Coordinates of C-alpha atoms and ligand atoms in Angstrom, one line a residue:
M29 CA 100.5 6.8 172.9
I30 CA 98.9 3.7 171.2
A31 CA 100.0 3.0 167.6
T32 CA 97.2 2.5 165.1
P33 CA 97.7 -0.4 162.6
E34 CA 98.3 2.3 159.9
S35 CA 100.9 4.2 161.8
R36 CA 102.6 1.0 162.8
E37 CA 102.7 -0.2 159.2
A38 CA 104.5 3.1 158.4
D39 CA 106.9 2.6 161.3
L40 CA 107.8 -0.9 160.2
I41 CA 108.4 0.0 156.6
G42 CA 110.1 3.2 157.7
L43 CA 112.7 1.3 159.8
I44 CA 113.3 -1.2 157.0
G45 CA 113.8 1.6 154.5
E46 CA 116.3 3.3 156.8
L47 CA 118.3 0.1 157.4
Y48 CA 118.2 -1.2 153.8
P49 CA 121.2 0.6 152.4
I50 CA 123.6 -0.4 155.2
C51 CA 126.2 -3.1 154.4
R52 CA 126.0 -5.5 157.3
S53 CA 127.8 -8.7 158.0
I54 CA 128.4 -10.9 161.1
T55 CA 130.8 -8.2 162.4
G56 CA 131.8 -4.7 161.6
E57 CA 130.5 -1.1 161.3
G58 CA 127.4 -2.1 159.4
V59 CA 126.1 -4.0 162.5
R60 CA 127.0 -1.1 164.8
E61 CA 125.3 1.4 162.5
T62 CA 122.2 -0.8 162.5
L63 CA 122.2 -1.0 166.2
R64 CA 122.6 2.8 166.5
R65 CA 119.4 3.2 164.4
I66 CA 117.6 0.6 166.5
A67 CA 118.8 2.5 169.6
Q68 CA 117.0 5.6 168.4
R69 CA 113.7 3.7 168.9
L70 CA 114.6 1.2 171.7
P71 CA 117.1 1.7 174.5
I72 CA 119.2 -1.4 173.7
A73 CA 122.5 -2.3 175.3
V74 CA 125.3 -2.9 172.8
H75 CA 127.9 -5.6 173.6
E76 CA 131.3 -5.9 172.0
V77 CA 133.0 -9.3 172.2
P78 CA 136.7 -9.4 171.1
S79 CA 137.8 -11.5 168.1
G80 CA 139.4 -14.7 169.2
T81 CA 137.0 -15.2 172.1
Q82 CA 136.2 -18.9 172.5
V83 CA 132.4 -19.6 172.5
F84 CA 131.7 -23.3 172.9
D85 CA 133.3 -24.9 169.8
W86 CA 133.5 -21.7 167.9
T87 CA 135.8 -18.6 167.9
V88 CA 134.6 -15.1 167.5
P89 CA 136.0 -14.2 164.0
R90 CA 138.1 -11.2 163.0
E91 CA 136.1 -8.1 162.2
W92 CA 135.3 -7.4 158.6
N93 CA 134.8 -3.9 157.2
I94 CA 134.5 -2.6 153.7
R95 CA 134.7 0.8 152.2
D96 CA 134.4 0.3 148.5
A97 CA 134.8 -2.3 145.8
W98 CA 134.6 -2.4 142.0
I99 CA 135.5 -4.1 138.7
K100 CA 136.7 -1.5 136.2
N101 CA 137.3 -2.0 132.5
L102 CA 140.5 -0.6 130.9
N103 CA 138.7 2.7 130.2
G104 CA 138.3 3.1 133.9
D105 CA 134.5 2.6 134.0
R106 CA 133.1 0.8 137.0
V107 CA 131.2 -2.1 135.4
V108 CA 130.5 -3.6 138.8
D109 CA 130.1 -1.1 141.6
F110 CA 129.7 -1.9 145.4
R111 CA 128.3 1.6 145.9
E112 CA 125.3 0.7 143.7
C113 CA 124.5 -2.5 145.5
N114 CA 126.3 -3.9 148.5
L115 CA 125.4 -7.5 147.5
H116 CA 128.1 -7.2 144.8
V117 CA 130.8 -8.2 147.2
V118 CA 130.9 -11.7 148.8
S119 CA 130.6 -10.9 152.5
Y120 CA 133.9 -11.3 154.3
S121 CA 136.0 -11.0 151.1
V122 CA 139.6 -10.5 151.8
P123 CA 141.1 -7.3 150.2
V124 CA 142.1 -7.5 146.6
R125 CA 143.7 -5.0 144.2
K126 CA 144.8 -6.5 140.9
R127 CA 144.5 -6.4 137.1
M128 CA 143.5 -9.8 135.7
P129 CA 142.1 -11.4 132.5
I130 CA 138.4 -12.2 132.2
S131 CA 139.2 -15.9 132.6
E132 CA 140.7 -15.4 136.1
L133 CA 138.0 -12.9 137.1
K134 CA 135.3 -15.3 136.2
E135 CA 136.5 -17.8 138.8
H136 CA 135.4 -15.2 141.4
L137 CA 132.0 -14.2 139.9
H138 CA 128.7 -15.6 141.2
T139 CA 125.5 -15.3 139.2
L140 CA 122.0 -16.6 139.2
P141 CA 121.3 -18.1 135.8
D142 CA 117.6 -18.6 136.4
H143 CA 117.0 -14.9 137.2
S144 CA 119.3 -13.0 134.9
S145 CA 118.8 -9.5 136.4
W146 CA 119.1 -10.5 140.0
I147 CA 122.3 -10.4 142.1
P148 CA 122.9 -13.3 144.5
Y149 CA 123.9 -12.9 148.1
K150 CA 127.0 -14.9 149.1
T151 CA 129.2 -15.1 152.1
S152 CA 132.7 -16.5 152.9
Y153 CA 132.8 -16.1 156.7
Y154 CA 135.1 -18.9 157.8
R155 CA 137.3 -19.3 154.7
E156 CA 139.7 -16.7 153.3
A157 CA 138.4 -15.9 149.9
W158 CA 137.1 -13.1 147.8
G159 CA 134.4 -12.7 145.1
F160 CA 131.8 -10.6 143.4
C161 CA 128.1 -11.3 143.0
V162 CA 126.7 -10.0 139.7
S163 CA 123.6 -10.5 137.7
A164 CA 123.9 -13.0 134.8
D165 CA 123.2 -10.1 132.5
Q166 CA 126.2 -8.2 133.9
A167 CA 128.5 -11.2 133.6
R168 CA 127.4 -11.8 130.0
A169 CA 128.2 -8.2 129.1
L170 CA 131.9 -8.5 130.2
A171 CA 134.1 -8.4 127.1
D172 CA 137.1 -10.7 126.7
S173 CA 139.6 -8.3 128.1
E174 CA 141.5 -7.4 131.2
Y175 CA 139.9 -5.9 134.3
D176 CA 141.0 -3.9 137.3
V177 CA 139.6 -5.4 140.4
C178 CA 139.4 -3.8 143.8
I179 CA 137.9 -4.9 147.1
D180 CA 138.9 -2.2 149.7
S181 CA 138.1 -4.3 152.8
T182 CA 139.8 -5.1 156.1
L183 CA 139.7 -8.3 158.0
A184 CA 141.4 -7.7 161.4
D185 CA 141.1 -8.3 165.1
G186 CA 138.1 -6.3 166.4
H187 CA 134.8 -7.3 167.9
L188 CA 131.5 -9.1 167.3
T189 CA 128.7 -6.7 168.1
Y190 CA 125.2 -7.4 169.3
G191 CA 122.3 -5.6 170.8
E192 CA 120.2 -6.6 173.7
F193 CA 117.0 -5.1 175.3
Y194 CA 115.8 -6.3 178.6
L195 CA 112.4 -5.4 179.9
P196 CA 111.6 -6.5 183.5
G197 CA 108.2 -7.9 184.4
D198 CA 106.5 -9.1 187.6
S199 CA 108.4 -12.4 187.3
A200 CA 112.1 -12.9 186.6
E201 CA 111.0 -15.6 184.2
E202 CA 111.7 -14.5 180.7
V203 CA 110.4 -14.6 177.2
L204 CA 113.2 -14.4 174.6
F205 CA 112.9 -12.8 171.1
S206 CA 115.8 -13.2 168.8
T207 CA 116.5 -11.8 165.4
H208 CA 119.5 -11.7 163.1
V209 CA 121.2 -8.5 162.0
C210 CA 124.0 -9.8 159.8
H211 CA 122.5 -9.5 156.3
P212 CA 123.3 -6.6 154.0
S213 CA 120.6 -5.1 151.7
L214 CA 118.0 -7.8 152.0
C215 CA 114.6 -6.8 153.3
N216 CA 112.6 -9.9 154.2
D217 CA 115.6 -11.8 155.4
N218 CA 116.0 -10.1 157.8
L219 CA 115.1 -6.4 158.2
S220 CA 111.5 -7.6 158.6
G221 CA 112.4 -9.6 161.7
I222 CA 114.4 -6.6 163.1
A223 CA 111.5 -4.2 162.5
V224 CA 108.8 -6.5 164.0
A225 CA 111.1 -7.1 167.1
V226 CA 111.7 -3.4 167.7
F227 CA 108.0 -2.4 167.6
L228 CA 107.0 -5.5 169.6
A229 CA 109.4 -4.5 172.3
R230 CA 108.1 -0.9 172.2
W231 CA 104.5 -2.2 172.5
L232 CA 105.5 -4.4 175.5
T233 CA 106.9 -1.3 177.3
T234 CA 103.4 0.3 177.1
L235 CA 101.7 -2.6 179.0
A236 CA 100.5 -1.8 182.5
H237 CA 101.3 -5.3 183.7
R238 CA 103.8 -7.8 182.4
R239 CA 103.8 -11.2 184.0
F240 CA 107.1 -12.1 182.3
S241 CA 110.3 -10.2 181.7
Y242 CA 111.3 -9.9 178.1
R243 CA 114.6 -10.1 176.4
F244 CA 115.2 -9.1 172.8
L245 CA 118.4 -10.0 171.0
F246 CA 119.7 -8.3 167.8
I247 CA 122.5 -10.6 166.9
P248 CA 124.5 -11.9 163.9
G249 CA 123.2 -15.3 162.8
T250 CA 124.7 -18.4 164.2
I251 CA 127.9 -17.0 165.8
G252 CA 125.8 -14.3 167.6
S253 CA 123.4 -16.8 169.2
I254 CA 126.3 -19.1 170.1
T255 CA 128.2 -16.2 171.6
W256 CA 125.2 -15.0 173.6
L257 CA 124.5 -18.5 174.9
A258 CA 128.1 -19.0 175.9
R259 CA 128.1 -15.7 177.8
N260 CA 124.7 -16.2 179.5
R261 CA 124.7 -19.8 180.6
D262 CA 123.4 -18.8 184.0
R263 CA 120.5 -17.0 182.5
L264 CA 119.1 -19.9 180.5
R265 CA 117.1 -21.3 183.4
A266 CA 114.9 -18.2 183.5
I267 CA 113.9 -18.4 179.8
R268 CA 110.4 -20.0 179.7
H269 CA 109.4 -19.2 176.1
G270 CA 111.0 -17.8 173.0
L271 CA 110.7 -17.0 169.4
V272 CA 113.1 -16.4 166.6
L273 CA 111.7 -13.8 164.3
T274 CA 112.6 -13.8 160.6
G275 CA 111.1 -13.4 157.1
L276 CA 107.9 -11.7 158.3
G277 CA 107.2 -9.3 155.5
S278 CA 106.8 -11.4 152.4
R279 CA 103.6 -12.8 150.8
G280 CA 102.3 -16.1 152.1
G281 CA 100.7 -17.2 155.4
L282 CA 102.5 -17.4 158.7
V283 CA 104.6 -20.5 159.4
Y284 CA 105.5 -21.5 162.9
K285 CA 108.4 -24.0 163.4
R286 CA 108.1 -25.8 166.7
S287 CA 110.8 -25.9 169.3
R288 CA 112.7 -29.1 169.7
I289 CA 110.5 -29.8 172.7
G290 CA 107.5 -29.7 170.4
T291 CA 104.8 -29.4 173.0
A292 CA 106.0 -26.4 175.0
V293 CA 103.6 -23.6 175.8
I294 CA 105.2 -21.5 173.1
D295 CA 104.5 -24.2 170.6
R296 CA 100.9 -24.5 171.6
A297 CA 100.4 -20.8 171.9
A298 CA 101.8 -20.1 168.4
A299 CA 99.9 -23.0 166.9
H300 CA 96.7 -21.7 168.5
V301 CA 97.2 -18.1 167.3
L302 CA 98.0 -19.3 163.7
K303 CA 94.8 -21.4 163.7
H304 CA 92.7 -18.4 164.7
T305 CA 94.5 -16.0 162.3
A306 CA 93.2 -15.5 158.8
G307 CA 95.4 -16.9 156.0
E308 CA 97.0 -20.1 154.9
N309 CA 99.0 -20.6 158.0
E310 CA 101.1 -23.6 158.8
V311 CA 102.8 -25.3 161.8
R312 CA 105.9 -27.4 161.1
E313 CA 107.9 -29.8 163.3
F314 CA 111.4 -28.9 164.5
I315 CA 114.3 -29.8 162.3
P316 CA 118.0 -29.0 163.3
Y317 CA 118.4 -26.6 160.4
G318 CA 117.2 -23.0 159.8
Y319 CA 117.9 -19.9 161.9
D320 CA 119.2 -19.4 165.4
E321 CA 116.6 -21.7 166.9
R322 CA 119.2 -24.4 165.9
Q323 CA 121.4 -23.0 168.7
Y324 CA 118.6 -22.3 171.2
C325 CA 117.4 -25.9 170.6
S326 CA 120.7 -27.6 170.7
P327 CA 120.4 -30.6 173.1
G328 CA 122.3 -29.0 176.0
V329 CA 120.4 -25.8 175.8
N330 CA 117.0 -27.1 174.7
L331 CA 115.0 -23.9 175.3
A332 CA 111.3 -23.7 174.4
V333 CA 112.2 -21.5 171.4
G334 CA 110.3 -21.8 168.0
C335 CA 110.6 -19.8 164.8
L336 CA 108.0 -17.5 163.3
S337 CA 108.2 -16.5 159.7
R338 CA 106.1 -16.3 156.6
T339 CA 107.2 -18.3 153.5
P340 CA 110.3 -20.1 155.0
F341 CA 113.9 -19.4 153.7
G342 CA 114.8 -21.1 150.5
E343 CA 111.1 -21.6 149.5
Y344 CA 110.8 -18.3 147.6
P345 CA 113.0 -17.4 144.6
E346 CA 113.8 -14.0 145.9
Y347 CA 115.5 -15.5 149.0
H348 CA 119.2 -14.4 149.3
T349 CA 119.0 -12.2 146.1
S350 CA 118.7 -8.6 145.2
A351 CA 115.0 -9.2 144.6
D352 CA 114.5 -9.4 148.4
N353 CA 114.2 -5.6 148.2
M354 CA 111.8 -2.9 149.4
D355 CA 109.2 -4.0 146.8
F356 CA 109.2 -7.5 148.2
V357 CA 108.1 -6.7 151.7
E358 CA 104.5 -5.6 152.2
A359 CA 103.4 -3.3 155.0
G360 CA 100.2 -5.3 155.6
Q361 CA 102.1 -8.5 155.9
L362 CA 104.5 -7.0 158.4
E363 CA 101.6 -5.7 160.4
G364 CA 99.9 -9.1 160.3
S365 CA 103.1 -10.7 161.6
F366 CA 103.4 -8.1 164.3
M367 CA 99.8 -8.8 165.4
A368 CA 100.4 -12.5 165.5
C369 CA 103.4 -11.9 167.8
Q370 CA 101.1 -9.7 170.0
S371 CA 98.5 -12.5 170.2
I372 CA 101.2 -15.0 171.1
V373 CA 102.4 -12.7 173.9
R374 CA 98.9 -12.3 175.2
V375 CA 98.4 -16.1 175.4
L376 CA 101.8 -16.4 177.3
E377 CA 100.9 -13.6 179.7
D378 CA 97.4 -14.8 180.5
E379 CA 97.8 -18.6 180.4
A380 CA 96.7 -19.9 183.9
R381 CA 94.5 -22.4 185.6
Y382 CA 91.3 -21.5 187.5
V383 CA 89.0 -23.5 189.7
S384 CA 85.2 -23.0 189.5
R385 CA 83.7 -22.4 192.9
M386 CA 80.6 -24.3 191.7
Q387 CA 81.6 -27.8 190.8
M388 CA 78.1 -29.3 191.5
C389 CA 76.0 -28.3 188.5
E390 CA 76.2 -25.1 186.6
P391 CA 75.9 -21.8 188.4
Q392 CA 72.8 -19.8 187.5
L393 CA 74.3 -17.4 185.0
G394 CA 71.0 -15.5 184.2
R395 CA 70.6 -14.4 187.8
R396 CA 74.1 -12.9 187.6
G397 CA 73.5 -11.1 184.3
L398 CA 75.8 -13.4 182.4
Y399 CA 73.3 -15.3 180.3
S400 CA 70.7 -13.8 177.9
S401 CA 67.4 -15.5 178.5
M402 CA 66.5 -15.2 174.8
G403 CA 69.6 -17.2 173.7
G404 CA 72.4 -15.1 172.4
A405 CA 73.5 -14.8 168.8
G406 CA 76.8 -14.0 167.1
E407 CA 79.5 -12.7 169.5
A408 CA 77.2 -13.0 172.5
R409 CA 76.6 -16.6 171.7
V410 CA 80.4 -17.2 171.5
Q411 CA 80.8 -15.5 174.8
E412 CA 78.1 -17.6 176.4
M413 CA 79.7 -20.8 175.1
A414 CA 83.1 -19.6 176.3
M415 CA 81.7 -19.2 179.8
L416 CA 80.2 -22.7 179.8
W417 CA 83.6 -24.1 178.6
V418 CA 85.5 -22.2 181.3
L419 CA 83.1 -23.2 184.1
N420 CA 83.1 -26.8 183.1
F421 CA 86.8 -27.3 182.6
S422 CA 88.0 -25.0 185.4
D423 CA 88.6 -28.1 187.6
G424 CA 92.2 -27.2 188.5
H425 CA 93.6 -29.5 185.8
H426 CA 92.8 -27.5 182.7
S427 CA 94.4 -24.2 181.8
L428 CA 92.9 -21.5 179.6
L429 CA 94.9 -22.7 176.7
D430 CA 93.8 -26.3 177.3
I431 CA 90.2 -25.0 177.3
A432 CA 90.7 -22.9 174.1
E433 CA 92.2 -25.9 172.3
R434 CA 89.5 -28.3 173.4
S435 CA 86.6 -25.9 172.7
G436 CA 87.9 -24.7 169.3
L437 CA 87.2 -21.1 170.6
S438 CA 89.9 -18.5 170.5
F439 CA 92.1 -17.9 173.6
E440 CA 90.8 -14.4 173.6
S441 CA 87.2 -15.5 174.0
I442 CA 88.1 -17.9 176.8
R443 CA 90.2 -15.2 178.5
R444 CA 87.3 -12.7 178.3
A445 CA 84.9 -15.2 179.7
T446 CA 87.3 -16.0 182.5
V447 CA 87.6 -12.3 183.4
L448 CA 83.8 -12.0 183.7
L449 CA 83.4 -15.1 185.7
H450 CA 86.3 -14.2 188.0
E451 CA 84.7 -10.8 188.5
K452 CA 81.4 -12.4 189.6
G453 CA 83.3 -14.5 192.1
L454 CA 82.7 -17.8 190.3
L455 CA 86.3 -18.6 189.7
E456 CA 89.4 -18.7 191.7
R457 CA 92.9 -18.5 190.1
M458 CA 95.3 -21.3 190.9
Q459 CA 98.7 -20.2 192.1
T460 CA 100.4 -23.4 191.2
D461 CA 101.3 -22.9 187.5
G462 CA 104.9 -22.5 188.3
S463 CA 105.0 -18.8 187.8
A464 CA 104.7 -16.0 190.3
A465 CA 101.5 -15.7 192.3
F466 CA 100.3 -12.8 190.2
D467 CA 96.7 -12.4 189.4
A468 CA 97.1 -11.0 185.9
L469 CA 93.5 -11.2 184.8
H470 CA 91.7 -9.3 187.5
G471 CA 91.3 -5.7 186.8
E472 CA 92.6 -5.8 183.3
I473 CA 89.2 -5.5 181.7
G474 CA 89.0 -2.4 179.5
E475 CA 92.7 -1.8 179.6
S476 CA 93.1 0.0 176.3
A477 CA 96.6 -1.3 175.5
R478 CA 95.4 -4.9 175.4
Ligands
ZN235 ZN1 119.6 -15.4 155.3

């Protein structure tokens, strides 16, 4: 069954809404529950890595779980309640149960003075500490008195949990998609990335042909990608292209951050798709900061992995606050991000080189029903131009993406022209592009899923 854009928008928002209430962190039951919900839609494998496992320079931390937390006044009223918003507790807070004066409590309160009704999101992963995040309004309302403070959490040996979905294709060469699953009730960062990844993977399963194999990782940020890389060193050679997916549901155009390589096929494919997608889209150079692309692009790993988002982290005020909620992500923006991912996949799948069988002057297209004698207009004109570009540059040195970039035409126009010319016997596919000798284009015309 093929999803319509409307039904997919509902699917994307539906999954975000379902995952939103769960309190996630880099380890613990919140991640497991999230992966269980994902598994209802996608047959992922769930991996458990014991605390204390050495992963490169890092150690898998103790597992953190939380049941409840509150600040009560002396009347016993919960003036701050974890059950109302899981951002209230600093992630990885050690357990606390204590009565204390306001002066002592205030040392453990985090607020956002510029947005007095928003609750910030804070973590204390690798340092034993505890704290509460509250709105500035809540903090101001606390009277000069004593408070009972409780964080009913555990920090104990356990596991780091991540999810993985592998979808084989005709080649063992892989495309990697990675998204983090460690944030509590925050929608854009990063339930949007999870939702787009889940439905992108489902779409890939419906394709009649896949040139590449696909791997999707649902991992805690930083420690998750480091752990996966440490456990899969022998697999890295197979990864040809990759994308980190995050922040895909907010307003703003698409932003692609290049891999460390900078000119990899994924970098060119993403830049090409963004150029031909409506909106104020932007391509940025690699910097060694951001999401898990930092690990995938560390010098010894150096995979062709970029990062696709909308407005990047830290550049919107709602980032890492309670305002990154269900109202902040838009179904149409999620769907647009999903479609950009689809387009990037199509470029990766169909990128190839062809050789024209007629290198000496143009073949006579009219005789083959490929050229309107009246001169085409609109879409027909684009198609005719695309054919001329493909014929001229199919000299064995230029790929379809090369031709698309040089012509200014979309990859899809160039691909369609190539299919037509190939069908008429005017082109031959080169088998030397490093991937399997799989003729992806022939016979794909009219395939409804594409
Ligand atoms: Zn974040």
